[in-house]
Amino acid sequence: MRIGFSSSCAIGLAIALTLGGVSTVKAQQTDSTRRTTKTTKKGKTTSSQRIPIKKESGGEVAPPAVNQDSIAAAERARQDSIAAAAARAREDSIARAEQMRRDSIAAAERRKQDSIAAVERARQDSIARADSIARAEAARISWMRHKGGVYWGVAAGVSIPTGDITSAGLNSGGYSTGWNITVPVGYDWNYSPLGVRLDGTFDQLSGQNFNSNFSAPNLDMWGINLDLKLRVPLGRSFNRFYVVGGGSWADYRGYFTNFDDPNNPSNTSSQSRWGWNAGAGFNFNWGKMVGLFIESRYMWLNADNQSGFPFNNADRVPIILGVTF
């Protein structure tokens, strides 16, 4: 009996606890939905609203419901923002690359234009320098060719008689080659081929014996020539080819006039006569008037067939080499 009574008491206690728990839960559910305020004995006011709590199975509190549309919208906004940022970055990168490309092309074009301009300037400068050099050279050559002025000189050489005076004549054995000294003084006009020249000359022709007993004296001839000169420049130098011609005067002396004793003539005499001359020469100059010259002329003198000089004229050809200053 004791054992059955104890079991009955235990069963009854369990039922009572169960009913008490149920009533407690209902009371909590009723209180949690009320919206009235409650004042405690101490005068404090508290809210009578109860927050509903729903228990899931297993005794755990259920989490609040999540709005899936909001999450999807936020994700879409995030993806759009990422895509927009990526697009802007790509466009910015493309723009920077394009600007760099354009800047590079512009820089290359500027360098090309600068190079072309530099080459053109160098070409123009070269042409200008060449023109300047050519003008200077032309001016120098012109100056060298046409520069004139006063000059004087001295020359010497041979004097070769020609014509009748080379043959033995009556009371004369004639004359053979002798020597010559010439002192020229002249003036050439600038930028003109013309000039004037005055020469002082001395010629001595060797006398030829008419026979073994006849000792012919030498013929001395002092002369003056006044000539016009025409010069022709040669090359890029002061060198000149020239021709001269004009009037001549000479005093020739040393021939015998007394032939009473044919083997012993005496009384040398002199005569002054007019004539003319013409010739040519070449100046090899290392300055405008300084240099060497070589020259030959034909000298004709009217002898008038004088006593002791039985010739109509006295002709000679001096060939001389000299210097001018």
Short mmCIF file of C-alpha atoms in Angstrom, two decimals:
data_model
loop_
_atom_site.label_atom_id
_atom_site.label_comp_id
_atom_site.label_asym_id
_atom_site.label_seq_id
_atom_site.Cartn_x
_atom_site.Cartn_y
_atom_site.Cartn_z
CA MET A 1 0.00 0.00 0.00
CA ARG A 2 2.79 2.46 0.85
CA ILE A 3 4.33 2.00 -2.53
CA GLY A 4 1.10 2.63 -4.41
CA PHE A 5 0.33 5.65 -2.32
CA SER A 6 3.70 7.18 -3.03
CA SER A 7 3.27 6.66 -6.72
CA SER A 8 -0.10 8.29 -6.62
CA CYS A 9 1.33 11.26 -4.79
CA ALA A 10 4.10 11.64 -7.35
CA ILE A 11 1.67 11.50 -10.22
CA GLY A 12 -0.55 14.05 -8.60
CA LEU A 13 2.35 16.38 -7.92
CA ALA A 14 3.40 16.19 -11.54
CA ILE A 15 -0.08 17.03 -12.76
CA ALA A 16 -0.23 19.99 -10.41
CA LEU A 17 3.09 21.34 -11.62
CA THR A 18 1.97 20.95 -15.15
CA LEU A 19 -1.23 22.86 -14.62
CA GLY A 20 0.64 25.58 -12.72
CA GLY A 21 3.12 26.00 -15.57
CA VAL A 22 0.31 26.29 -18.09
CA SER A 23 -1.46 28.96 -16.07
CA THR A 24 1.77 30.86 -15.68
CA VAL A 25 2.37 30.84 -19.44
CA LYS A 26 -1.10 32.09 -20.15
CA ALA A 27 -0.67 34.86 -17.59
CA GLN A 28 2.56 35.95 -19.28
CA GLN A 29 0.91 35.92 -22.69
CA THR A 30 -1.95 38.05 -21.41
CA ASP A 31 0.37 40.54 -19.70
CA SER A 32 2.66 40.90 -22.71
CA THR A 33 -0.13 42.24 -24.88
CA ARG A 34 -1.48 44.83 -22.49
CA ARG A 35 -0.94 48.49 -23.23
CA THR A 36 -1.64 50.05 -19.84
CA THR A 37 0.81 51.72 -17.48
CA LYS A 38 1.43 50.54 -13.90
CA THR A 39 2.46 52.62 -10.95
CA THR A 40 4.45 50.95 -8.24
CA LYS A 41 3.96 51.53 -4.54
CA LYS A 42 6.98 53.84 -4.46
CA GLY A 43 5.44 56.20 -7.05
CA LYS A 44 7.50 55.13 -10.11
CA THR A 45 5.77 54.78 -13.37
CA THR A 46 6.68 51.83 -15.54
CA SER A 47 5.49 50.70 -18.92
CA SER A 48 3.00 47.96 -18.89
CA GLN A 49 3.74 47.07 -22.54
CA ARG A 50 5.29 43.73 -22.94
CA ILE A 51 7.52 42.81 -25.81
CA PRO A 52 6.22 39.70 -27.37
CA ILE A 53 8.69 36.88 -27.25
CA LYS A 54 8.17 33.88 -29.35
CA LYS A 55 10.05 30.81 -28.63
CA GLU A 56 11.01 28.47 -31.33
CA SER A 57 11.10 24.80 -30.85
CA GLY A 58 13.93 23.64 -28.71
CA GLY A 59 13.61 26.69 -26.40
CA GLU A 60 15.65 29.26 -28.66
CA VAL A 61 14.64 32.89 -29.45
CA ALA A 62 13.80 33.35 -33.17
CA PRO A 63 15.88 36.05 -35.02
CA PRO A 64 14.06 38.98 -36.65
CA ALA A 65 12.88 38.48 -40.23
CA VAL A 66 15.26 39.83 -42.97
CA ASN A 67 13.96 41.78 -46.02
CA GLN A 68 15.44 39.97 -49.03
CA ASP A 69 14.43 42.75 -51.46
CA SER A 70 16.43 45.29 -49.47
CA ILE A 71 19.45 43.03 -49.49
CA ALA A 72 19.07 42.50 -53.23
CA ALA A 73 18.68 46.25 -53.80
CA ALA A 74 21.74 46.98 -51.69
CA GLU A 75 23.71 44.35 -53.58
CA ARG A 76 22.54 45.76 -56.88
CA ALA A 77 23.53 49.30 -55.74
CA ARG A 78 26.93 47.97 -54.62
CA GLN A 79 27.45 46.17 -57.93
CA ASP A 80 26.31 49.28 -59.86
CA SER A 81 28.69 51.46 -57.84
CA ILE A 82 31.55 49.04 -58.47
CA ALA A 83 30.69 48.89 -62.19
CA ALA A 84 30.40 52.70 -62.41
CA ALA A 85 33.72 53.16 -60.60
CA ALA A 86 35.37 50.58 -62.85
CA ALA A 87 33.87 52.24 -65.94
CA ARG A 88 35.04 55.68 -64.80
CA ALA A 89 38.49 54.30 -64.02
CA ARG A 90 38.62 52.61 -67.42
CA GLU A 91 37.43 55.77 -69.18
CA ASP A 92 39.93 57.85 -67.21
CA SER A 93 42.68 55.39 -68.11
CA ILE A 94 41.65 55.46 -71.76
CA ALA A 95 41.48 59.27 -71.68
CA ARG A 96 44.92 59.47 -70.06
CA ALA A 97 46.34 57.00 -72.56
CA GLU A 98 44.77 58.94 -75.45
CA GLN A 99 46.08 62.23 -74.07
CA MET A 100 49.51 60.70 -73.65
CA ARG A 101 49.32 59.39 -77.21
CA ARG A 102 48.31 62.83 -78.49
CA ASP A 103 51.02 64.50 -76.41
CA SER A 104 53.56 62.01 -77.75
CA ILE A 105 52.42 62.63 -81.34
CA ALA A 106 52.48 66.39 -80.77
CA ALA A 107 55.95 66.20 -79.20
CA ALA A 108 57.20 64.04 -82.08
CA GLU A 109 55.70 66.48 -84.58
CA ARG A 110 57.30 69.42 -82.77
CA ARG A 111 60.64 67.62 -82.76
CA LYS A 112 60.22 66.86 -86.44
CA GLN A 113 59.31 70.45 -87.24
CA ASP A 114 62.18 71.72 -85.09
CA SER A 115 64.54 69.34 -86.87
CA ILE A 116 63.25 70.46 -90.27
CA ALA A 117 63.53 74.10 -89.21
CA ALA A 118 67.08 73.51 -87.92
CA VAL A 119 68.06 71.81 -91.18
CA GLU A 120 66.49 74.64 -93.17
CA ARG A 121 68.27 77.25 -91.05
CA ALA A 122 71.53 75.40 -91.51
CA ARG A 123 70.88 75.23 -95.26
CA GLN A 124 70.04 78.91 -95.43
CA ASP A 125 73.08 79.76 -93.32
CA SER A 126 75.22 77.58 -95.55
CA ILE A 127 73.81 79.27 -98.65
CA ALA A 128 74.33 82.68 -97.06
CA ARG A 129 77.90 81.78 -96.12
CA ALA A 130 78.54 80.38 -99.59
CA ASP A 131 77.06 83.51 -101.17
CA SER A 132 79.10 85.70 -98.86
CA ILE A 133 82.27 83.76 -99.62
CA ALA A 134 81.49 83.86 -103.34
CA ARG A 135 80.84 87.61 -103.23
CA ALA A 136 84.01 88.18 -101.23
CA GLU A 137 85.98 86.01 -103.63
CA ALA A 138 84.50 87.78 -106.65
CA ALA A 139 85.29 91.14 -105.07
CA ARG A 140 88.81 89.99 -104.28
CA ILE A 141 89.35 88.71 -107.80
CA SER A 142 87.89 91.87 -109.28
CA TRP A 143 90.12 93.96 -107.04
CA MET A 144 93.16 91.88 -107.93
CA ARG A 145 92.40 92.02 -111.63
CA HIS A 146 91.63 95.68 -111.84
CA LYS A 147 93.74 97.21 -109.10
CA GLY A 148 96.11 99.76 -110.51
CA GLY A 149 98.39 102.50 -109.36
CA VAL A 150 101.84 103.94 -109.83
CA TYR A 151 104.78 101.62 -110.34
CA TRP A 152 108.42 101.73 -111.36
CA GLY A 153 111.03 99.12 -112.10
CA VAL A 154 114.30 98.16 -113.67
CA ALA A 155 115.09 95.57 -116.34
CA ALA A 156 117.97 94.34 -118.44
CA GLY A 157 118.49 92.03 -121.38
CA VAL A 158 119.74 91.73 -124.90
CA SER A 159 119.27 94.18 -127.76
CA ILE A 160 119.10 92.53 -131.16
CA PRO A 161 119.58 94.79 -134.25
CA THR A 162 117.46 94.04 -137.30
CA GLY A 163 117.27 95.29 -140.87
CA ASP A 164 120.02 97.15 -142.73
CA ILE A 165 122.24 97.94 -139.75
CA THR A 166 123.11 94.26 -139.38
CA SER A 167 124.89 94.36 -142.78
CA ALA A 168 128.18 95.99 -143.69
CA GLY A 169 127.65 99.29 -145.44
CA LEU A 170 129.89 101.84 -147.02
CA ASN A 171 132.45 102.85 -144.44
CA SER A 172 130.60 100.80 -141.85
CA GLY A 173 130.75 97.22 -140.76
CA GLY A 174 127.19 97.22 -139.41
CA TYR A 175 126.15 96.13 -135.92
CA SER A 176 125.47 92.89 -134.06
CA THR A 177 123.66 91.94 -130.86
CA GLY A 178 124.37 94.04 -127.78
CA TRP A 179 122.62 94.69 -124.48
CA ASN A 180 119.85 96.85 -123.05
CA ILE A 181 118.84 98.51 -119.78
CA THR A 182 115.28 99.79 -119.30
CA VAL A 183 113.80 101.78 -116.42
CA PRO A 184 109.97 101.85 -116.64
CA VAL A 185 107.70 104.23 -114.72
CA GLY A 186 103.96 103.87 -115.21
CA TYR A 187 100.42 104.22 -113.96
CA ASP A 188 97.54 101.77 -114.38
CA TRP A 189 94.01 103.04 -113.83
CA ASN A 190 91.83 101.18 -111.34
CA TYR A 191 89.01 99.12 -112.85
CA SER A 192 90.31 99.88 -116.31
CA PRO A 193 92.59 97.89 -118.59
CA LEU A 194 94.42 101.02 -119.68
CA GLY A 195 97.57 102.58 -118.40
CA VAL A 196 100.48 104.81 -119.46
CA ARG A 197 104.16 104.11 -119.30
CA LEU A 198 107.37 106.10 -119.72
CA ASP A 199 110.63 104.23 -120.29
CA GLY A 200 114.21 105.38 -120.19
CA THR A 201 116.40 103.04 -122.23
CA PHE A 202 120.03 102.48 -123.06
CA ASP A 203 121.14 100.11 -125.83
CA GLN A 204 124.66 99.31 -126.97
CA LEU A 205 125.07 97.48 -130.27
CA SER A 206 128.38 95.82 -131.07
CA GLY A 207 130.20 97.27 -134.13
CA GLN A 208 131.37 94.87 -136.86
CA ASN A 209 134.64 95.42 -138.69
CA PHE A 210 134.36 96.21 -142.41
CA ASN A 211 137.79 94.69 -143.07
CA SER A 212 140.76 93.54 -141.14
CA ASN A 213 142.12 97.06 -140.92
CA PHE A 214 138.81 98.64 -139.94
CA SER A 215 137.86 98.58 -136.22
CA ALA A 216 134.21 99.71 -136.02
CA PRO A 217 133.09 101.32 -132.72
CA ASN A 218 130.02 100.21 -130.79
CA LEU A 219 126.80 102.17 -131.23
CA ASP A 220 125.32 103.71 -128.10
CA MET A 221 121.61 104.58 -128.13
CA TRP A 222 119.92 106.61 -125.37
CA GLY A 223 116.18 106.65 -125.73
CA ILE A 224 112.79 107.56 -124.27
CA ASN A 225 109.51 105.77 -124.98
CA LEU A 226 106.05 107.12 -124.13
CA ASP A 227 103.45 104.37 -124.51
CA LEU A 228 99.88 103.42 -123.88
CA LYS A 229 99.45 100.13 -122.08
CA LEU A 230 96.59 97.65 -122.34
CA ARG A 231 96.61 94.94 -119.69
CA VAL A 232 94.60 91.73 -119.55
CA PRO A 233 94.21 90.03 -116.14
CA LEU A 234 94.87 86.31 -115.91
CA GLY A 235 93.20 83.99 -113.44
CA ARG A 236 92.60 84.75 -109.78
CA SER A 237 95.80 86.69 -109.27
CA PHE A 238 97.61 89.92 -109.95
CA ASN A 239 99.20 88.36 -113.03
CA ARG A 240 98.65 90.28 -116.25
CA PHE A 241 99.41 89.98 -119.91
CA TYR A 242 99.88 93.37 -121.54
CA VAL A 243 100.69 95.13 -124.76
CA VAL A 244 102.39 98.50 -125.15
CA GLY A 245 102.93 100.89 -128.02
CA GLY A 246 103.77 104.52 -128.68
CA GLY A 247 106.37 107.02 -129.76
CA SER A 248 110.14 106.82 -129.31
CA TRP A 249 113.03 109.23 -129.34
CA ALA A 250 116.70 108.21 -129.36
CA ASP A 251 120.13 109.73 -129.54
CA TYR A 252 122.57 107.34 -131.18
CA ARG A 253 126.27 108.05 -131.13
CA GLY A 254 129.70 106.49 -131.61
CA TYR A 255 129.93 106.09 -135.36
CA PHE A 256 132.77 107.60 -137.41
CA THR A 257 132.23 110.52 -139.77
CA ASN A 258 135.76 111.07 -141.21
CA PHE A 259 136.91 108.39 -143.59
CA ASP A 260 139.83 110.23 -145.27
CA ASP A 261 141.96 107.39 -144.09
CA PRO A 262 139.67 104.35 -144.56
CA ASN A 263 141.88 102.30 -142.29
CA ASN A 264 141.81 104.90 -139.57
CA PRO A 265 138.45 106.76 -139.49
CA SER A 266 137.90 109.45 -136.88
CA ASN A 267 135.50 112.09 -135.55
CA THR A 268 132.68 110.14 -133.92
CA SER A 269 129.34 111.86 -134.07
CA SER A 270 125.74 111.57 -132.80
CA GLN A 271 122.24 112.17 -134.07
CA SER A 272 118.78 112.41 -132.45
CA ARG A 273 115.86 110.86 -134.26
CA TRP A 274 112.17 109.98 -133.73
CA GLY A 275 110.54 106.63 -134.17
CA TRP A 276 107.99 104.29 -132.68
CA ASN A 277 107.77 101.06 -130.71
CA ALA A 278 105.32 98.26 -130.07
CA GLY A 279 105.52 95.11 -128.00
CA ALA A 280 104.06 92.84 -125.35
CA GLY A 281 104.93 91.44 -121.98
CA PHE A 282 103.78 89.45 -119.00
CA ASN A 283 103.68 90.46 -115.33
CA PHE A 284 104.09 87.72 -112.76
CA ASN A 285 103.07 89.69 -109.67
CA TRP A 286 102.76 88.67 -106.03
CA GLY A 287 101.34 92.10 -105.18
CA LYS A 288 99.21 94.58 -107.03
CA MET A 289 102.30 96.16 -108.60
CA VAL A 290 105.19 94.14 -107.21
CA GLY A 291 106.54 91.31 -109.28
CA LEU A 292 108.58 90.13 -112.23
CA PHE A 293 108.00 90.96 -115.87
CA ILE A 294 109.38 89.80 -119.17
CA GLU A 295 108.99 91.90 -122.29
CA SER A 296 109.97 92.26 -125.91
CA ARG A 297 109.40 95.17 -128.28
CA TYR A 298 110.19 96.22 -131.79
CA MET A 299 111.95 99.60 -131.88
CA TRP A 300 112.04 101.56 -135.13
CA LEU A 301 114.14 104.71 -135.49
CA ASN A 302 114.45 106.97 -138.56
CA ALA A 303 118.23 107.18 -139.23
CA ASP A 304 118.03 109.40 -142.35
CA ASN A 305 121.15 107.82 -143.91
CA GLN A 306 123.64 110.11 -142.17
CA SER A 307 127.31 110.41 -143.06
CA GLY A 308 129.10 107.63 -141.24
CA PHE A 309 125.77 105.86 -140.55
CA PRO A 310 124.65 104.89 -144.01
CA PHE A 311 121.30 103.33 -143.04
CA ASN A 312 117.78 104.59 -143.58
CA ASN A 313 116.63 103.39 -140.15
CA ALA A 314 118.00 101.77 -137.04
CA ASP A 315 115.80 98.87 -135.89
CA ARG A 316 116.33 96.72 -132.84
CA VAL A 317 114.43 94.22 -130.66
CA PRO A 318 115.27 94.35 -126.97
CA ILE A 319 114.26 91.31 -124.88
CA ILE A 320 114.36 92.16 -121.19
CA LEU A 321 113.59 90.69 -117.75
CA GLY A 322 112.91 92.97 -114.83
CA VAL A 323 111.09 93.75 -111.61
CA THR A 324 108.46 96.34 -110.74
CA PHE A 325 107.57 97.97 -107.43
#
